[in-house]
């Protein structure tokens, strides 16, 4: 197993960004494998009264570098807009340290960590992440990903009744900026329209991705961004940040405030 990147260096960058933006930088836990011992970190940004509860993740797959790069810049943009934001934001910069170092989708033992949630005998990395999430509930989650096989960006969105689509606004912003959008009617085996996968019906509770884990824990709305891996890194980061800016505007407008009458048990 040949390392192509340094997880330590990536975390040093996030640690510095946390200091610059007033976020906390904490350790969720550590795991050991033949490649060494690795901590998994999270950060928290508290803006205003913290009314809207948000979780943002990147680095689930090690061969998707635009996601952590976009999150680093996204943190700076959140701090720039802090005066008009009201949110408690939990951030996971990289759930897959060994995949990051190996530049692979899977972790060191060949497991796709985004299929390990709510699963018996799950990978140690996801056990640590789930333990860090235990007892926490969110109004909105944003998972930054890439699809290494595409030339156009697409999004996965799931919303509760009564909520308006944010993915549609993100796609519109991408189009205005001249960014390519994946127009296929089937993406990853799921029906899609205009660059958005909007699944219908019940979701099974085995081999779940992180986004669907949140859905089963009552999140009102979730989006997964998938930037096109066939384009250059700088362009992919730009596309992620176009979507991130749409999210910031929705956050500033208070669109993720949970109605008091709405239970977490959905």
PDB file of C-alpha atoms in Angstrom:
ATOM      1  CA  UNK A   1       0.000   0.000   0.000  1.00  0.00           C
ATOM      2  CA  UNK A   2       1.771   3.097  -1.291  1.00  0.00           C
ATOM      3  CA  UNK A   3       0.871   6.438   0.222  1.00  0.00           C
ATOM      4  CA  UNK A   4       0.175   9.230  -2.264  1.00  0.00           C
ATOM      5  CA  UNK A   5      -0.882  11.914   0.224  1.00  0.00           C
ATOM      6  CA  UNK A   6      -0.423  12.763   3.887  1.00  0.00           C
ATOM      7  CA  UNK A   7      -3.473  12.679   6.139  1.00  0.00           C
ATOM      8  CA  UNK A   8      -1.478  14.485   8.825  1.00  0.00           C
ATOM      9  CA  UNK A   9      -0.787  17.370   6.465  1.00  0.00           C
ATOM     10  CA  UNK A  10      -4.464  17.585   5.503  1.00  0.00           C
ATOM     11  CA  UNK A  11      -5.492  17.693   9.157  1.00  0.00           C
ATOM     12  CA  UNK A  12      -2.863  20.348   9.868  1.00  0.00           C
ATOM     13  CA  UNK A  13      -4.519  22.501   7.207  1.00  0.00           C
ATOM     14  CA  UNK A  14      -7.929  21.986   8.781  1.00  0.00           C
ATOM     15  CA  UNK A  15      -6.531  22.683  12.243  1.00  0.00           C
ATOM     16  CA  UNK A  16      -5.147  26.005  11.036  1.00  0.00           C
ATOM     17  CA  UNK A  17      -8.424  26.839   9.297  1.00  0.00           C
ATOM     18  CA  UNK A  18     -10.327  26.050  12.502  1.00  0.00           C
ATOM     19  CA  UNK A  19      -8.098  28.489  14.397  1.00  0.00           C
ATOM     20  CA  UNK A  20      -8.606  31.157  11.732  1.00  0.00           C
ATOM     21  CA  UNK A  21     -12.396  30.794  11.725  1.00  0.00           C
ATOM     22  CA  UNK A  22     -13.009  30.322  15.456  1.00  0.00           C
ATOM     23  CA  UNK A  23     -14.055  26.681  15.092  1.00  0.00           C
ATOM     24  CA  UNK A  24     -13.148  23.979  17.571  1.00  0.00           C
ATOM     25  CA  UNK A  25     -10.943  21.113  16.362  1.00  0.00           C
ATOM     26  CA  UNK A  26     -11.578  17.862  18.202  1.00  0.00           C
ATOM     27  CA  UNK A  27     -10.776  14.165  18.000  1.00  0.00           C
ATOM     28  CA  UNK A  28     -13.675  11.736  17.685  1.00  0.00           C
ATOM     29  CA  UNK A  29     -11.506   8.662  18.197  1.00  0.00           C
ATOM     30  CA  UNK A  30      -8.572   6.690  16.852  1.00  0.00           C
ATOM     31  CA  UNK A  31      -8.147   3.402  15.022  1.00  0.00           C
ATOM     32  CA  UNK A  32      -5.134   1.258  14.247  1.00  0.00           C
ATOM     33  CA  UNK A  33      -4.387  -0.644  11.066  1.00  0.00           C
ATOM     34  CA  UNK A  34      -1.295  -1.971   9.253  1.00  0.00           C
ATOM     35  CA  UNK A  35      -0.667   1.562   7.923  1.00  0.00           C
ATOM     36  CA  UNK A  36      -0.442   2.992  11.435  1.00  0.00           C
ATOM     37  CA  UNK A  37      -2.633   4.707  13.998  1.00  0.00           C
ATOM     38  CA  UNK A  38      -5.063   7.363  12.793  1.00  0.00           C
ATOM     39  CA  UNK A  39      -7.267   9.884  14.603  1.00  0.00           C
ATOM     40  CA  UNK A  40     -10.589  10.970  13.098  1.00  0.00           C
ATOM     41  CA  UNK A  41     -11.386  14.611  13.726  1.00  0.00           C
ATOM     42  CA  UNK A  42     -14.398  16.873  13.660  1.00  0.00           C
ATOM     43  CA  UNK A  43     -14.889  20.604  14.032  1.00  0.00           C
ATOM     44  CA  UNK A  44     -17.707  22.795  15.263  1.00  0.00           C
ATOM     45  CA  UNK A  45     -18.626  26.337  14.278  1.00  0.00           C
ATOM     46  CA  UNK A  46     -21.178  28.162  16.431  1.00  0.00           C
ATOM     47  CA  UNK A  47     -22.670  31.147  14.638  1.00  0.00           C
ATOM     48  CA  UNK A  48     -25.240  33.431  16.227  1.00  0.00           C
ATOM     49  CA  UNK A  49     -27.725  31.646  18.475  1.00  0.00           C
ATOM     50  CA  UNK A  50     -27.037  28.331  16.755  1.00  0.00           C
ATOM     51  CA  UNK A  51     -30.697  27.747  15.914  1.00  0.00           C
ATOM     52  CA  UNK A  52     -30.161  25.811  12.675  1.00  0.00           C
ATOM     53  CA  UNK A  53     -28.342  22.524  13.230  1.00  0.00           C
ATOM     54  CA  UNK A  54     -26.142  21.577  10.302  1.00  0.00           C
ATOM     55  CA  UNK A  55     -23.661  18.799   9.530  1.00  0.00           C
ATOM     56  CA  UNK A  56     -21.171  19.055   6.657  1.00  0.00           C
ATOM     57  CA  UNK A  57     -18.903  16.185   5.620  1.00  0.00           C
ATOM     58  CA  UNK A  58     -16.102  15.551   3.147  1.00  0.00           C
ATOM     59  CA  UNK A  59     -13.371  12.979   2.598  1.00  0.00           C
ATOM     60  CA  UNK A  60     -15.533   9.858   2.804  1.00  0.00           C
ATOM     61  CA  UNK A  61     -13.808   8.562  -0.321  1.00  0.00           C
ATOM     62  CA  UNK A  62     -10.062   9.064  -0.613  1.00  0.00           C
ATOM     63  CA  UNK A  63     -10.030   9.615  -4.379  1.00  0.00           C
ATOM     64  CA  UNK A  64     -12.318  12.678  -4.202  1.00  0.00           C
ATOM     65  CA  UNK A  65      -9.906  15.508  -3.282  1.00  0.00           C
ATOM     66  CA  UNK A  66     -12.113  18.419  -4.378  1.00  0.00           C
ATOM     67  CA  UNK A  67     -14.415  17.774  -1.408  1.00  0.00           C
ATOM     68  CA  UNK A  68     -11.950  18.556   1.427  1.00  0.00           C
ATOM     69  CA  UNK A  69     -10.474  21.415  -0.615  1.00  0.00           C
ATOM     70  CA  UNK A  70     -13.933  22.941  -1.003  1.00  0.00           C
ATOM     71  CA  UNK A  71     -14.680  22.501   2.699  1.00  0.00           C
ATOM     72  CA  UNK A  72     -11.496  24.345   3.662  1.00  0.00           C
ATOM     73  CA  UNK A  73     -12.621  27.332   1.597  1.00  0.00           C
ATOM     74  CA  UNK A  74     -16.234  26.869   2.670  1.00  0.00           C
ATOM     75  CA  UNK A  75     -15.247  27.322   6.309  1.00  0.00           C
ATOM     76  CA  UNK A  76     -13.656  30.642   5.448  1.00  0.00           C
ATOM     77  CA  UNK A  77     -16.821  31.759   3.649  1.00  0.00           C
ATOM     78  CA  UNK A  78     -18.971  30.742   6.597  1.00  0.00           C
ATOM     79  CA  UNK A  79     -16.836  32.888   8.894  1.00  0.00           C
ATOM     80  CA  UNK A  80     -16.992  35.827   6.453  1.00  0.00           C
ATOM     81  CA  UNK A  81     -20.796  35.641   6.614  1.00  0.00           C
ATOM     82  CA  UNK A  82     -20.977  34.934  10.361  1.00  0.00           C
ATOM     83  CA  UNK A  83     -22.762  38.204  11.193  1.00  0.00           C
ATOM     84  CA  UNK A  84     -25.842  37.131   9.225  1.00  0.00           C
ATOM     85  CA  UNK A  85     -25.829  33.427  10.061  1.00  0.00           C
ATOM     86  CA  UNK A  86     -27.549  31.582  12.892  1.00  0.00           C
ATOM     87  CA  UNK A  87     -26.296  28.022  13.025  1.00  0.00           C
ATOM     88  CA  UNK A  88     -24.526  25.325  14.978  1.00  0.00           C
ATOM     89  CA  UNK A  89     -22.394  23.509  12.385  1.00  0.00           C
ATOM     90  CA  UNK A  90     -20.616  20.187  12.852  1.00  0.00           C
ATOM     91  CA  UNK A  91     -17.953  19.452  10.245  1.00  0.00           C
ATOM     92  CA  UNK A  92     -16.217  16.171   9.420  1.00  0.00           C
ATOM     93  CA  UNK A  93     -13.195  16.919   7.200  1.00  0.00           C
ATOM     94  CA  UNK A  94     -12.136  13.356   6.369  1.00  0.00           C
ATOM     95  CA  UNK A  95     -13.807  10.125   7.503  1.00  0.00           C
ATOM     96  CA  UNK A  96     -11.398   7.947   5.498  1.00  0.00           C
ATOM     97  CA  UNK A  97      -7.771   8.712   6.468  1.00  0.00           C
ATOM     98  CA  UNK A  98      -6.219   5.659   4.809  1.00  0.00           C
ATOM     99  CA  UNK A  99      -8.237   6.092   1.623  1.00  0.00           C
ATOM    100  CA  UNK A 100      -7.025   9.693   1.493  1.00  0.00           C
ATOM    101  CA  UNK A 101      -3.408   8.606   1.768  1.00  0.00           C
ATOM    102  CA  UNK A 102      -3.816   5.808  -0.795  1.00  0.00           C
ATOM    103  CA  UNK A 103      -5.960   7.902  -3.172  1.00  0.00           C
ATOM    104  CA  UNK A 104      -8.610   5.172  -3.203  1.00  0.00           C
ATOM    105  CA  UNK A 105     -12.388   5.223  -2.805  1.00  0.00           C
ATOM    106  CA  UNK A 106     -12.170   2.466  -0.194  1.00  0.00           C
ATOM    107  CA  UNK A 107     -10.238   2.349   3.067  1.00  0.00           C
ATOM    108  CA  UNK A 108      -7.081   0.321   3.688  1.00  0.00           C
ATOM    109  CA  UNK A 109      -9.012  -2.970   3.798  1.00  0.00           C
ATOM    110  CA  UNK A 110     -11.035  -2.347   0.646  1.00  0.00           C
ATOM    111  CA  UNK A 111     -14.279  -1.254   2.332  1.00  0.00           C
ATOM    112  CA  UNK A 112     -16.452   1.497   0.913  1.00  0.00           C
ATOM    113  CA  UNK A 113     -17.018   3.416   4.131  1.00  0.00           C
ATOM    114  CA  UNK A 114     -20.113   5.076   2.709  1.00  0.00           C
ATOM    115  CA  UNK A 115     -21.867   1.713   2.859  1.00  0.00           C
ATOM    116  CA  UNK A 116     -20.979   0.965   6.483  1.00  0.00           C
ATOM    117  CA  UNK A 117     -23.491   3.043   8.460  1.00  0.00           C
ATOM    118  CA  UNK A 118     -26.044   1.312  10.707  1.00  0.00           C
ATOM    119  CA  UNK A 119     -24.365  -2.001   9.927  1.00  0.00           C
ATOM    120  CA  UNK A 120     -23.222  -4.838  12.169  1.00  0.00           C
ATOM    121  CA  UNK A 121     -19.494  -5.406  12.132  1.00  0.00           C
ATOM    122  CA  UNK A 122     -18.963  -2.025  10.526  1.00  0.00           C
ATOM    123  CA  UNK A 123     -15.548  -0.549   9.731  1.00  0.00           C
ATOM    124  CA  UNK A 124     -13.795   0.999  12.710  1.00  0.00           C
ATOM    125  CA  UNK A 125     -13.738   4.436  11.078  1.00  0.00           C
ATOM    126  CA  UNK A 126     -17.530   4.512  10.814  1.00  0.00           C
ATOM    127  CA  UNK A 127     -17.986   3.164  14.324  1.00  0.00           C
ATOM    128  CA  UNK A 128     -15.993   6.204  15.496  1.00  0.00           C
ATOM    129  CA  UNK A 129     -18.027   8.606  13.349  1.00  0.00           C
ATOM    130  CA  UNK A 130     -21.347   7.149  14.515  1.00  0.00           C
ATOM    131  CA  UNK A 131     -20.216   7.403  18.140  1.00  0.00           C
ATOM    132  CA  UNK A 132     -19.404  11.087  17.579  1.00  0.00           C
ATOM    133  CA  UNK A 133     -22.864  11.608  16.080  1.00  0.00           C
ATOM    134  CA  UNK A 134     -24.733   9.725  18.813  1.00  0.00           C
ATOM    135  CA  UNK A 135     -27.550  11.787  20.286  1.00  0.00           C
ATOM    136  CA  UNK A 136     -27.090  14.641  17.826  1.00  0.00           C
ATOM    137  CA  UNK A 137     -29.822  15.689  15.411  1.00  0.00           C
ATOM    138  CA  UNK A 138     -29.616  17.954  12.389  1.00  0.00           C
ATOM    139  CA  UNK A 139     -31.959  20.074  10.315  1.00  0.00           C
ATOM    140  CA  UNK A 140     -29.800  19.951   7.187  1.00  0.00           C
ATOM    141  CA  UNK A 141     -26.795  17.901   6.084  1.00  0.00           C
ATOM    142  CA  UNK A 142     -24.410  18.539   3.213  1.00  0.00           C
ATOM    143  CA  UNK A 143     -22.080  15.752   2.036  1.00  0.00           C
ATOM    144  CA  UNK A 144     -19.373  16.775  -0.435  1.00  0.00           C
ATOM    145  CA  UNK A 145     -18.436  14.033  -2.906  1.00  0.00           C
ATOM    146  CA  UNK A 146     -17.098  13.501  -6.400  1.00  0.00           C
ATOM    147  CA  UNK A 147     -17.885  11.070  -9.198  1.00  0.00           C
ATOM    148  CA  UNK A 148     -14.630  10.134 -10.908  1.00  0.00           C
ATOM    149  CA  UNK A 149     -16.427   8.950 -14.075  1.00  0.00           C
ATOM    150  CA  UNK A 150     -18.426  12.053 -15.021  1.00  0.00           C
ATOM    151  CA  UNK A 151     -17.882  15.328 -16.895  1.00  0.00           C
ATOM    152  CA  UNK A 152     -20.924  17.037 -15.362  1.00  0.00           C
ATOM    153  CA  UNK A 153     -21.976  17.769 -11.788  1.00  0.00           C
ATOM    154  CA  UNK A 154     -25.019  16.253 -10.176  1.00  0.00           C
ATOM    155  CA  UNK A 155     -26.704  16.294  -6.774  1.00  0.00           C
ATOM    156  CA  UNK A 156     -28.610  13.865  -4.572  1.00  0.00           C
ATOM    157  CA  UNK A 157     -31.392  15.440  -2.532  1.00  0.00           C
ATOM    158  CA  UNK A 158     -34.004  14.192  -0.123  1.00  0.00           C
ATOM    159  CA  UNK A 159     -36.506  16.557   1.527  1.00  0.00           C
ATOM    160  CA  UNK A 160     -39.374  16.212   3.980  1.00  0.00           C
ATOM    161  CA  UNK A 161     -42.863  17.271   2.897  1.00  0.00           C
ATOM    162  CA  UNK A 162     -43.323  21.004   2.967  1.00  0.00           C
ATOM    163  CA  UNK A 163     -39.664  21.811   2.314  1.00  0.00           C
ATOM    164  CA  UNK A 164     -38.488  23.411  -0.922  1.00  0.00           C
ATOM    165  CA  UNK A 165     -35.687  21.996  -3.056  1.00  0.00           C
ATOM    166  CA  UNK A 166     -32.280  23.563  -2.557  1.00  0.00           C
ATOM    167  CA  UNK A 167     -30.678  21.288  -5.147  1.00  0.00           C
ATOM    168  CA  UNK A 168     -32.685  23.000  -7.888  1.00  0.00           C
ATOM    169  CA  UNK A 169     -31.201  26.345  -6.850  1.00  0.00           C
ATOM    170  CA  UNK A 170     -27.698  24.859  -6.815  1.00  0.00           C
ATOM    171  CA  UNK A 171     -28.122  23.431 -10.308  1.00  0.00           C
ATOM    172  CA  UNK A 172     -29.457  26.775 -11.548  1.00  0.00           C
ATOM    173  CA  UNK A 173     -26.417  28.539 -10.081  1.00  0.00           C
ATOM    174  CA  UNK A 174     -24.096  26.039 -11.777  1.00  0.00           C
ATOM    175  CA  UNK A 175     -25.796  26.613 -15.111  1.00  0.00           C
ATOM    176  CA  UNK A 176     -25.563  30.404 -14.743  1.00  0.00           C
ATOM    177  CA  UNK A 177     -21.830  30.003 -14.191  1.00  0.00           C
ATOM    178  CA  UNK A 178     -21.452  27.880 -17.313  1.00  0.00           C
ATOM    179  CA  UNK A 179     -20.664  24.692 -15.399  1.00  0.00           C
ATOM    180  CA  UNK A 180     -21.468  21.311 -16.980  1.00  0.00           C
ATOM    181  CA  UNK A 181     -24.368  19.382 -15.411  1.00  0.00           C
ATOM    182  CA  UNK A 182     -24.927  15.636 -15.728  1.00  0.00           C
ATOM    183  CA  UNK A 183     -28.120  15.300 -17.769  1.00  0.00           C
ATOM    184  CA  UNK A 184     -28.588  11.505 -17.720  1.00  0.00           C
ATOM    185  CA  UNK A 185     -32.034  10.200 -16.788  1.00  0.00           C
ATOM    186  CA  UNK A 186     -30.366   7.466 -14.713  1.00  0.00           C
ATOM    187  CA  UNK A 187     -27.430   8.222 -12.419  1.00  0.00           C
ATOM    188  CA  UNK A 188     -25.840   5.515 -10.310  1.00  0.00           C
ATOM    189  CA  UNK A 189     -28.832   3.310 -11.020  1.00  0.00           C
ATOM    190  CA  UNK A 190     -31.338   5.885  -9.770  1.00  0.00           C
ATOM    191  CA  UNK A 191     -33.751   8.064 -11.767  1.00  0.00           C
ATOM    192  CA  UNK A 192     -32.593  11.651 -12.181  1.00  0.00           C
ATOM    193  CA  UNK A 193     -33.815  14.826 -13.793  1.00  0.00           C
ATOM    194  CA  UNK A 194     -31.853  17.959 -14.615  1.00  0.00           C
ATOM    195  CA  UNK A 195     -28.797  16.827 -12.693  1.00  0.00           C
ATOM    196  CA  UNK A 196     -30.685  15.894  -9.511  1.00  0.00           C
ATOM    197  CA  UNK A 197     -31.312  12.446  -8.065  1.00  0.00           C
ATOM    198  CA  UNK A 198     -34.487  12.589  -5.983  1.00  0.00           C
ATOM    199  CA  UNK A 199     -35.213   9.113  -4.573  1.00  0.00           C
ATOM    200  CA  UNK A 200     -38.733   8.105  -3.678  1.00  0.00           C
ATOM    201  CA  UNK A 201     -40.144   5.587  -1.254  1.00  0.00           C
ATOM    202  CA  UNK A 202     -38.653   3.855   1.794  1.00  0.00           C
ATOM    203  CA  UNK A 203     -34.932   3.412   2.254  1.00  0.00           C
ATOM    204  CA  UNK A 204     -33.436   0.144   3.452  1.00  0.00           C
ATOM    205  CA  UNK A 205     -31.449   0.144   6.670  1.00  0.00           C
ATOM    206  CA  UNK A 206     -28.413  -1.923   5.627  1.00  0.00           C
ATOM    207  CA  UNK A 207     -25.246  -0.734   3.920  1.00  0.00           C
ATOM    208  CA  UNK A 208     -26.348   2.874   4.272  1.00  0.00           C
ATOM    209  CA  UNK A 209     -24.424   5.951   3.112  1.00  0.00           C
ATOM    210  CA  UNK A 210     -23.921   8.729   5.617  1.00  0.00           C
ATOM    211  CA  UNK A 211     -26.637  10.894   4.052  1.00  0.00           C
ATOM    212  CA  UNK A 212     -29.276   8.200   4.486  1.00  0.00           C
ATOM    213  CA  UNK A 213     -28.068   7.552   8.041  1.00  0.00           C
ATOM    214  CA  UNK A 214     -29.011  11.177   8.743  1.00  0.00           C
ATOM    215  CA  UNK A 215     -32.373  10.673   7.031  1.00  0.00           C
ATOM    216  CA  UNK A 216     -33.193   7.830   9.414  1.00  0.00           C
ATOM    217  CA  UNK A 217     -32.310  10.177  12.286  1.00  0.00           C
ATOM    218  CA  UNK A 218     -34.828  12.850  11.348  1.00  0.00           C
ATOM    219  CA  UNK A 219     -32.924  15.365   9.196  1.00  0.00           C
ATOM    220  CA  UNK A 220     -35.349  17.663   7.359  1.00  0.00           C
ATOM    221  CA  UNK A 221     -33.315  17.960   4.192  1.00  0.00           C
ATOM    222  CA  UNK A 222     -30.081  16.547   2.841  1.00  0.00           C
ATOM    223  CA  UNK A 223     -27.914  17.111  -0.203  1.00  0.00           C
ATOM    224  CA  UNK A 224     -24.924  15.218  -1.547  1.00  0.00           C
ATOM    225  CA  UNK A 225     -22.859  17.105  -4.123  1.00  0.00           C
ATOM    226  CA  UNK A 226     -21.007  15.119  -6.786  1.00  0.00           C
ATOM    227  CA  UNK A 227     -18.459  17.126  -8.742  1.00  0.00           C
ATOM    228  CA  UNK A 228     -17.221  15.642 -12.047  1.00  0.00           C
ATOM    229  CA  UNK A 229     -13.930  13.832 -11.565  1.00  0.00           C
ATOM    230  CA  UNK A 230     -13.038  14.050 -15.258  1.00  0.00           C
ATOM    231  CA  UNK A 231     -12.413  17.802 -14.961  1.00  0.00           C
ATOM    232  CA  UNK A 232      -9.363  19.481 -13.451  1.00  0.00           C
ATOM    233  CA  UNK A 233      -9.270  19.842  -9.660  1.00  0.00           C
ATOM    234  CA  UNK A 234      -9.530  23.636  -9.609  1.00  0.00           C
ATOM    235  CA  UNK A 235     -12.680  23.539 -11.716  1.00  0.00           C
ATOM    236  CA  UNK A 236     -14.258  20.875  -9.498  1.00  0.00           C
ATOM    237  CA  UNK A 237     -13.563  22.888  -6.357  1.00  0.00           C
ATOM    238  CA  UNK A 238     -15.116  25.926  -8.012  1.00  0.00           C
ATOM    239  CA  UNK A 239     -18.278  23.937  -8.765  1.00  0.00           C
ATOM    240  CA  UNK A 240     -18.496  22.655  -5.206  1.00  0.00           C
ATOM    241  CA  UNK A 241     -18.194  26.213  -3.922  1.00  0.00           C
ATOM    242  CA  UNK A 242     -20.944  27.493  -6.216  1.00  0.00           C
ATOM    243  CA  UNK A 243     -23.243  25.012  -4.468  1.00  0.00           C
ATOM    244  CA  UNK A 244     -21.789  25.927  -1.082  1.00  0.00           C
ATOM    245  CA  UNK A 245     -22.588  29.599  -1.638  1.00  0.00           C
ATOM    246  CA  UNK A 246     -26.222  28.695  -2.393  1.00  0.00           C
ATOM    247  CA  UNK A 247     -26.275  26.796   0.912  1.00  0.00           C
ATOM    248  CA  UNK A 248     -24.894  29.827   2.764  1.00  0.00           C
ATOM    249  CA  UNK A 249     -27.642  32.055   1.353  1.00  0.00           C
ATOM    250  CA  UNK A 250     -30.296  29.535   2.419  1.00  0.00           C
ATOM    251  CA  UNK A 251     -28.722  29.406   5.871  1.00  0.00           C
ATOM    252  CA  UNK A 252     -28.773  33.211   6.093  1.00  0.00           C
ATOM    253  CA  UNK A 253     -32.467  33.166   5.163  1.00  0.00           C
ATOM    254  CA  UNK A 254     -33.239  30.739   8.013  1.00  0.00           C
ATOM    255  CA  UNK A 255     -34.575  28.087   5.671  1.00  0.00           C
ATOM    256  CA  UNK A 256     -33.431  25.187   7.856  1.00  0.00           C
ATOM    257  CA  UNK A 257     -35.176  26.230  11.057  1.00  0.00           C
ATOM    258  CA  UNK A 258     -37.168  23.261  12.321  1.00  0.00           C
ATOM    259  CA  UNK A 259     -40.819  23.964  13.202  1.00  0.00           C
ATOM    260  CA  UNK A 260     -41.305  23.481  16.939  1.00  0.00           C
ATOM    261  CA  UNK A 261     -44.222  21.151  16.357  1.00  0.00           C
ATOM    262  CA  UNK A 262     -42.141  18.779  14.208  1.00  0.00           C
ATOM    263  CA  UNK A 263     -40.793  15.770  16.079  1.00  0.00           C
ATOM    264  CA  UNK A 264     -37.342  14.330  15.545  1.00  0.00           C
ATOM    265  CA  UNK A 265     -38.967  10.895  15.304  1.00  0.00           C
ATOM    266  CA  UNK A 266     -40.031  10.958  11.660  1.00  0.00           C
TER     267      UNK A 266
END
